[in-house]
Tab-separated table of C-alpha atoms and ligand atoms in Angstrom:
chain	number	residue	atom	x	y	z
L	18	UNK	CA	0.000	0.000	0.000
L	19	UNK	CA	2.702	2.650	0.798
L	20	UNK	CA	3.686	2.559	-2.914
L	21	UNK	CA	0.289	3.462	-4.363
L	22	UNK	CA	-0.931	6.834	-5.600
L	23	UNK	CA	-2.817	8.446	-2.789
L	24	UNK	CA	-5.046	11.515	-3.031
L	25	UNK	CA	-6.324	13.030	0.212
L	26	UNK	CA	-8.962	15.767	0.358
L	27	UNK	CA	-9.318	17.614	3.647
L	28	UNK	CA	-11.925	20.073	4.861
L	29	UNK	CA	-12.776	22.182	7.874
L	30	UNK	CA	-13.326	19.129	10.102
L	31	UNK	CA	-9.566	18.457	10.106
L	32	UNK	CA	-8.922	21.830	11.758
L	33	UNK	CA	-11.963	21.696	14.078
L	34	UNK	CA	-10.026	20.104	16.948
L	35	UNK	CA	-7.466	22.928	16.688
L	36	UNK	CA	-10.291	25.374	17.441
L	37	UNK	CA	-10.943	26.637	13.891
L	38	UNK	CA	-14.729	26.725	13.369
L	39	UNK	CA	-16.285	24.653	10.570
L	40	UNK	CA	-18.686	26.240	8.093
L	41	UNK	CA	-21.933	24.325	8.180
L	42	UNK	CA	-22.638	23.588	11.796
L	43	UNK	CA	-24.955	26.447	12.729
L	44	UNK	CA	-28.609	25.536	12.452
L	45	UNK	CA	-29.441	29.124	11.459
L	46	UNK	CA	-27.080	29.035	8.498
L	47	UNK	CA	-24.771	31.681	9.922
L	48	UNK	CA	-21.024	31.225	9.587
L	49	UNK	CA	-19.067	33.000	12.321
L	50	UNK	CA	-21.963	35.425	12.542
L	51	UNK	CA	-22.143	36.097	8.798
L	52	UNK	CA	-24.178	34.709	5.935
L	53	UNK	CA	-21.640	33.092	3.622
L	54	UNK	CA	-22.791	35.094	0.581
L	55	UNK	CA	-22.131	38.320	2.528
L	56	UNK	CA	-18.424	37.573	2.822
L	57	UNK	CA	-17.264	34.873	0.398
L	58	UNK	CA	-18.183	36.212	-3.034
L	59	UNK	CA	-16.549	38.740	-5.383
L	60	UNK	CA	-19.852	40.659	-5.323
L	61	UNK	CA	-19.648	41.006	-1.529
L	62	UNK	CA	-16.097	42.349	-1.811
L	63	UNK	CA	-17.192	44.906	-4.420
L	64	UNK	CA	-20.231	45.921	-2.323
L	65	UNK	CA	-18.645	46.079	1.135
L	66	UNK	CA	-14.842	45.638	1.101
L	67	UNK	CA	-14.511	46.744	4.754
L	68	UNK	CA	-16.777	43.937	5.919
L	69	UNK	CA	-15.055	41.273	3.810
L	70	UNK	CA	-11.533	42.397	4.734
L	71	UNK	CA	-12.572	42.607	8.392
L	72	UNK	CA	-13.898	39.061	8.325
L	73	UNK	CA	-10.675	37.677	6.809
L	74	UNK	CA	-8.491	39.875	9.047
L	75	UNK	CA	-10.148	38.304	12.093
L	76	UNK	CA	-9.596	34.802	10.756
L	77	UNK	CA	-5.972	35.592	9.806
L	78	UNK	CA	-5.325	36.885	13.339
L	79	UNK	CA	-6.901	33.736	14.796
L	80	UNK	CA	-4.185	31.620	13.158
L	81	UNK	CA	-1.736	32.885	15.787
L	82	UNK	CA	-3.900	31.241	18.461
L	83	UNK	CA	-4.191	27.744	16.969
L	84	UNK	CA	-1.768	24.880	16.401
L	85	UNK	CA	-1.879	21.666	14.334
L	86	UNK	CA	-3.743	18.810	16.022
L	87	UNK	CA	-3.102	15.035	15.897
L	88	UNK	CA	-4.950	14.748	12.563
L	89	UNK	CA	-2.581	17.229	10.851
L	90	UNK	CA	0.409	15.527	12.460
L	91	UNK	CA	-0.711	12.037	11.414
L	92	UNK	CA	-0.984	13.227	7.806
L	93	UNK	CA	2.508	14.760	7.996
L	94	UNK	CA	3.918	11.510	9.418
L	95	UNK	CA	2.264	9.608	6.583
L	96	UNK	CA	3.865	11.921	4.008
L	97	UNK	CA	7.256	11.267	5.596
L	98	UNK	CA	7.025	7.519	5.015
L	99	UNK	CA	4.885	7.277	1.841
L	100	UNK	CA	6.814	5.811	-1.103
L	101	UNK	CA	4.310	6.560	-3.853
L	102	UNK	CA	2.723	9.832	-4.899
L	103	UNK	CA	0.751	11.604	-2.176
L	104	UNK	CA	-1.311	14.601	-3.203
L	105	UNK	CA	-2.850	16.374	-0.217
L	106	UNK	CA	-5.571	18.711	-1.445
L	107	UNK	CA	-7.002	20.930	1.241
L	108	UNK	CA	-10.039	23.168	1.047
L	109	UNK	CA	-8.803	24.841	4.227
L	110	UNK	CA	-7.315	28.298	3.998
L	111	UNK	CA	-5.510	28.030	7.343
L	112	UNK	CA	-1.810	27.050	7.460
L	113	UNK	CA	-2.117	24.096	9.852
L	114	UNK	CA	-1.157	21.429	7.296
L	115	UNK	CA	1.848	23.568	6.273
L	116	UNK	CA	2.997	23.905	9.865
L	117	UNK	CA	2.615	20.166	10.575
L	118	UNK	CA	4.568	19.278	7.426
L	119	UNK	CA	7.317	21.789	8.220
L	120	UNK	CA	8.225	19.665	11.257
L	121	UNK	CA	8.938	16.437	9.319
L	122	UNK	CA	10.758	15.603	6.069
L	123	UNK	CA	8.529	14.751	3.087
L	124	UNK	CA	9.339	12.555	0.120
L	125	UNK	CA	9.633	13.763	-3.506
L	126	UNK	CA	6.170	12.364	-4.308
L	127	UNK	CA	4.424	14.696	-1.886
L	128	UNK	CA	2.514	17.850	-2.768
L	129	UNK	CA	0.152	20.059	-0.790
L	130	UNK	CA	-2.441	22.040	-2.724
L	131	UNK	CA	-4.575	24.785	-1.122
L	132	UNK	CA	-7.414	24.671	-3.640
L	133	UNK	CA	-9.449	27.450	-1.924
L	134	UNK	CA	-6.470	29.729	-1.313
L	135	UNK	CA	-4.549	30.769	1.781
L	136	UNK	CA	-5.352	33.253	4.539
L	137	UNK	CA	-1.690	34.261	4.835
L	138	UNK	CA	-1.482	35.430	1.221
L	139	UNK	CA	-2.914	38.403	-0.650
L	140	UNK	CA	-3.565	38.922	-4.358
L	141	UNK	CA	-3.455	42.042	-6.544
L	142	UNK	CA	-6.845	42.599	-8.207
L	143	UNK	CA	-5.211	44.104	-11.307
L	144	UNK	CA	-2.180	41.874	-11.989
L	145	UNK	CA	-3.132	38.700	-10.113
L	146	UNK	CA	0.253	38.716	-8.347
L	147	UNK	CA	0.186	36.723	-5.110
L	148	UNK	CA	2.356	37.610	-2.099
L	149	UNK	CA	2.749	36.561	1.531
L	150	UNK	CA	0.577	38.734	3.778
L	151	UNK	CA	0.580	37.950	7.503
L	152	UNK	CA	-1.064	41.217	8.609
L	153	UNK	CA	-4.454	42.925	8.333
L	154	UNK	CA	-5.573	44.193	4.933
L	155	UNK	CA	-7.180	47.650	4.703
L	156	UNK	CA	-10.547	47.916	2.857
L	157	UNK	CA	-8.694	49.312	-0.195
L	158	UNK	CA	-5.130	48.144	0.481
L	159	UNK	CA	-2.932	49.691	-2.242
L	160	UNK	CA	-1.237	47.059	-4.380
L	161	UNK	CA	2.553	47.285	-4.685
L	162	UNK	CA	2.247	45.373	-7.988
L	163	UNK	CA	-0.048	47.560	-10.093
L	164	UNK	CA	-1.192	51.191	-9.771
L	165	UNK	CA	-4.805	50.263	-10.554
L	166	UNK	CA	-4.950	47.300	-8.191
L	167	UNK	CA	-5.803	46.721	-4.546
L	168	UNK	CA	-4.851	43.702	-2.455
L	169	UNK	CA	-7.638	41.215	-1.689
L	170	UNK	CA	-7.452	37.993	0.337
L	171	UNK	CA	-5.974	35.123	-1.715
L	172	UNK	CA	-9.181	33.147	-1.210
L	173	UNK	CA	-11.379	31.352	-3.753
L	174	UNK	CA	-14.861	32.780	-3.353
L	175	UNK	CA	-18.111	31.323	-4.685
L	176	UNK	CA	-18.241	31.627	-8.463
L	177	UNK	CA	-14.445	31.660	-8.788
L	178	UNK	CA	-12.421	28.762	-10.142
L	179	UNK	CA	-10.492	26.842	-7.477
L	180	UNK	CA	-6.701	26.819	-7.723
L	181	UNK	CA	-4.559	24.166	-9.413
L	182	UNK	CA	-7.493	22.203	-10.854
L	183	UNK	CA	-5.426	20.623	-13.682
L	184	UNK	CA	-2.929	19.202	-11.145
L	185	UNK	CA	-5.746	17.925	-8.944
L	186	UNK	CA	-7.585	16.315	-11.857
L	187	UNK	CA	-4.364	14.639	-13.024
L	188	UNK	CA	-3.751	13.197	-9.541
L	189	UNK	CA	-7.354	11.941	-9.293
L	190	UNK	CA	-7.107	10.276	-12.703
L	191	UNK	CA	-4.204	8.162	-11.402
L	192	UNK	CA	-5.415	7.591	-7.839
L	193	UNK	CA	-5.363	4.122	-6.288
L	194	UNK	CA	-6.733	5.345	-2.964
L	195	UNK	CA	-8.798	8.457	-2.189
L	196	UNK	CA	-9.477	9.691	1.350
L	197	UNK	CA	-11.989	12.458	2.073
L	198	UNK	CA	-11.397	13.776	5.577
L	199	UNK	CA	-13.518	16.248	7.554
L	200	UNK	CA	-15.501	17.721	4.699
L	201	UNK	CA	-19.284	17.850	4.298
L	202	UNK	CA	-19.126	17.439	0.518
L	203	UNK	CA	-21.440	20.437	0.133
L	204	UNK	CA	-19.179	22.535	-2.115
L	205	UNK	CA	-18.139	21.734	-5.690
L	206	UNK	CA	-15.869	20.907	-7.404
L	207	UNK	CA	-14.291	19.262	-4.298
L	208	UNK	CA	-17.520	17.341	-3.634
L	209	UNK	CA	-17.108	15.646	-7.022
L	210	UNK	CA	-13.555	14.385	-6.432
L	211	UNK	CA	-14.780	11.074	-4.986
L	212	UNK	CA	-16.563	10.281	-8.242
L	213	UNK	CA	-13.478	11.150	-10.292
L	214	UNK	CA	-11.364	8.895	-8.073
L	215	UNK	CA	-13.885	6.060	-8.383
L	216	UNK	CA	-13.887	6.455	-12.150
L	217	UNK	CA	-10.106	5.964	-12.017
L	218	UNK	CA	-10.609	2.713	-10.089
L	219	UNK	CA	-9.515	4.046	-6.680
L	220	UNK	CA	-10.740	2.707	-3.367
L	221	UNK	CA	-12.544	5.575	-1.632
L	222	UNK	CA	-12.872	6.191	2.108
L	223	UNK	CA	-14.784	8.894	3.957
L	224	UNK	CA	-13.337	9.913	7.347
L	225	UNK	CA	-15.626	12.237	9.277
L	226	UNK	CA	-17.275	12.917	12.590
L	227	UNK	CA	-20.402	11.321	11.148
L	228	UNK	CA	-21.580	9.951	7.786
L	229	UNK	CA	-22.217	12.758	5.285
L	230	UNK	CA	-24.976	12.931	2.666
L	231	UNK	CA	-22.483	11.516	0.171
L	232	UNK	CA	-21.617	8.441	2.258
L	233	UNK	CA	-23.161	6.095	-0.328
L	234	UNK	CA	-20.598	7.075	-2.950
L	235	UNK	CA	-17.663	5.876	-0.796
L	236	UNK	CA	-16.498	2.289	-0.448
L	237	UNK	CA	-15.838	2.667	3.290
L	238	UNK	CA	-16.321	5.090	6.165
L	239	UNK	CA	-14.489	5.774	9.420
L	240	UNK	CA	-16.413	7.893	11.935
L	241	UNK	CA	-15.394	9.907	14.996
L	242	UNK	CA	-13.153	12.944	15.662
L	243	UNK	CA	-10.351	12.911	13.065
L	244	UNK	CA	-7.739	13.644	15.753
L	245	UNK	CA	-8.649	10.297	17.294
L	246	UNK	CA	-9.507	8.102	14.281
L	247	UNK	CA	-6.950	9.292	11.736
L	248	UNK	CA	-3.656	8.382	13.474
L	249	UNK	CA	-4.764	4.742	13.848
L	250	UNK	CA	-6.297	4.545	10.368
L	251	UNK	CA	-3.185	5.960	8.654
L	252	UNK	CA	-0.822	3.826	10.716
L	253	UNK	CA	-2.594	0.746	9.310
L	254	UNK	CA	-2.264	1.792	5.647
V	23	BJW	C1	-15.227	16.599	11.573
V	23	BJW	C2	-14.830	17.054	12.808
V	23	BJW	C3	-13.824	16.328	13.416
V	23	BJW	C4	-16.342	18.363	12.195
V	23	BJW	N1	-13.307	15.269	12.799
V	23	BJW	N2	-14.713	15.544	10.975
V	23	BJW	C5	-25.369	24.335	-7.571
V	23	BJW	C6	-25.016	22.996	-7.672
V	23	BJW	C7	-23.667	22.594	-7.687
V	23	BJW	C8	-22.649	23.550	-7.602
V	23	BJW	C9	-23.028	24.875	-7.521
V	23	BJW	C10	-24.352	25.261	-7.500
V	23	BJW	N3	-24.379	26.615	-7.393
V	23	BJW	C11	-23.123	27.086	-7.336
V	23	BJW	C12	-22.283	26.031	-7.419
V	23	BJW	C13	-20.791	26.080	-7.385
V	23	BJW	C14	-20.286	26.437	-5.994
V	23	BJW	C15	-20.895	25.469	-4.978
V	23	BJW	O1	-20.444	24.337	-4.820
V	23	BJW	N4	-21.901	25.904	-4.225
V	23	BJW	C16	-22.553	25.026	-3.250
V	23	BJW	C17	-22.902	25.837	-2.024
V	23	BJW	C18	-23.722	24.345	-3.924
V	23	BJW	N5	-18.859	26.304	-6.039
V	23	BJW	C19	-18.094	27.308	-6.425
V	23	BJW	O2	-18.535	28.406	-6.710
V	23	BJW	C20	-16.625	26.997	-6.563
V	23	BJW	N6	-16.192	27.344	-7.857
V	23	BJW	C21	-16.632	26.725	-8.938
V	23	BJW	O3	-17.456	25.825	-8.897
V	23	BJW	O4	-16.068	27.187	-10.107
V	23	BJW	C22	-16.474	26.577	-11.351
V	23	BJW	C23	-15.425	25.636	-11.859
V	23	BJW	C24	-14.881	24.674	-11.040
V	23	BJW	C25	-13.925	23.801	-11.526
V	23	BJW	C26	-13.489	23.887	-12.807
V	23	BJW	C27	-14.027	24.871	-13.622
V	23	BJW	C28	-15.004	25.754	-13.128
V	23	BJW	C29	-15.815	27.798	-5.560
V	23	BJW	C30	-16.056	27.355	-4.169
V	23	BJW	C31	-15.332	28.239	-3.164
V	23	BJW	C32	-15.631	27.798	-1.736
V	23	BJW	N7	-15.189	28.793	-0.867
V	23	BJW	C33	-15.397	28.581	0.585
V	23	BJW	C34	-15.191	29.938	1.327
V	23	BJW	C35	-13.879	30.562	1.021
V	23	BJW	C36	-12.773	30.061	1.923
V	23	BJW	C37	-12.889	30.642	3.305
V	23	BJW	O5	-13.314	31.785	3.499
V	23	BJW	O6	-12.510	29.915	4.245
V	23	BJW	O7	-14.530	27.536	1.049
V	23	BJW	S1	-17.028	28.000	1.024
V	23	BJW	C38	-16.502	27.015	2.360
V	23	BJW	O8	-16.938	25.666	2.100
V	23	BJW	C39	-14.965	27.030	2.333
V	23	BJW	C40	-14.670	25.557	2.482
V	23	BJW	O9	-13.382	25.254	1.982
V	23	BJW	C41	-15.789	24.888	1.752
V	23	BJW	C42	-16.014	23.447	2.117
V	23	BJW	O10	-16.454	23.314	3.449
V	23	BJW	P1	-16.000	22.052	4.315
V	23	BJW	O11	-14.538	22.080	4.482
V	23	BJW	O12	-16.592	20.822	3.754
V	23	BJW	O13	-16.635	22.406	5.748
V	23	BJW	P2	-18.095	22.115	6.313
V	23	BJW	O14	-18.282	23.004	7.484
V	23	BJW	O15	-19.123	22.145	5.277
V	23	BJW	O16	-18.000	20.602	6.815
V	23	BJW	C43	-17.191	20.245	7.920
V	23	BJW	C44	-17.226	18.725	8.033
V	23	BJW	O17	-16.317	18.348	9.040
V	23	BJW	C45	-18.607	18.179	8.438
V	23	BJW	O18	-18.929	17.089	7.580
V	23	BJW	C46	-18.396	17.684	9.861
V	23	BJW	O19	-19.143	16.520	10.181
V	23	BJW	C47	-16.922	17.371	9.852
V	23	BJW	N8	-16.266	17.481	11.139
V	23	BJW	N9	-15.612	18.183	13.130
V	23	BJW	C48	-13.815	14.905	11.575
V	23	BJW	N10	-13.396	16.688	14.644
């Protein structure tokens, strides 16, 4: 098994035990006190940049208060010993996978893809240039890259195309094993990855607190907090 092509998709549930809130847990549909369409669309940014920047500034600041949990660390340990290709695709915009992987060596077959962007980066609206940005962004933060641009969060909002899709699709097309960890499967295209992996002949496993609506599409399921279930599950691979 450690020689096969492995694709792992992670979502907010992987960071939940670090204290980062998930998206779809509030019965009233609010996400950290906001409706998602008020903060995670290009239209929202055009309409009310102060609100959108404020929301992402708060989340960026929160990263200083959280650390990787046993689920992140188990994935980093796996990457250190995996002999085949391991493509870790995360929908999370926090840097907890990055920090866990920084602590251990990873093989040449490993790659980490932040398909929905990264909180600690900013992007010029005029040139598309991406840069590290650990601090707050002003509502109309002047871009150092283009006189007509401002800096926005390097985040994929609804209606925008997720990052690195060709690389992700290529990895899925050659997957032998696909793990979907801590994601509700409510947001596309990530929600469709399990079908792409199945079409490639991969075994598919859902790892979540509880079965999701898409459970029937997976071959197997492992249920419970990822920080508890994942270390044992990955150790057995
Ligand atoms: C635990 C746990 C523990 C808890 N242990 N587990 C109609 C039909 C189909 C699609 C569409 C449609 N209308 C519009 C669309 C497209 C749209 C979409 O999917 N909308 C849906 C709402 C229907 N998608 C898009 O617009 C995307 N772009 C796109 O499609 O472009 C077209 C295109 C694609 C590809 C090629 C060519 C063209 C862009 C989507 C951008 C998503 N952005 C967000 C916000 C920005 C990032 C941010 O601010 O953080 O990304 S939305 C939000 O949801 C965030 C997340 O990454 C994403 C996924 O959420 P996730 O991670 O699954 O979290 P939750 O909260 O939903 O689930 C947590 C899970 O963890 C639960 O299952 C818990 O049980 C579990 N859990 N604790 C294990 N301890």
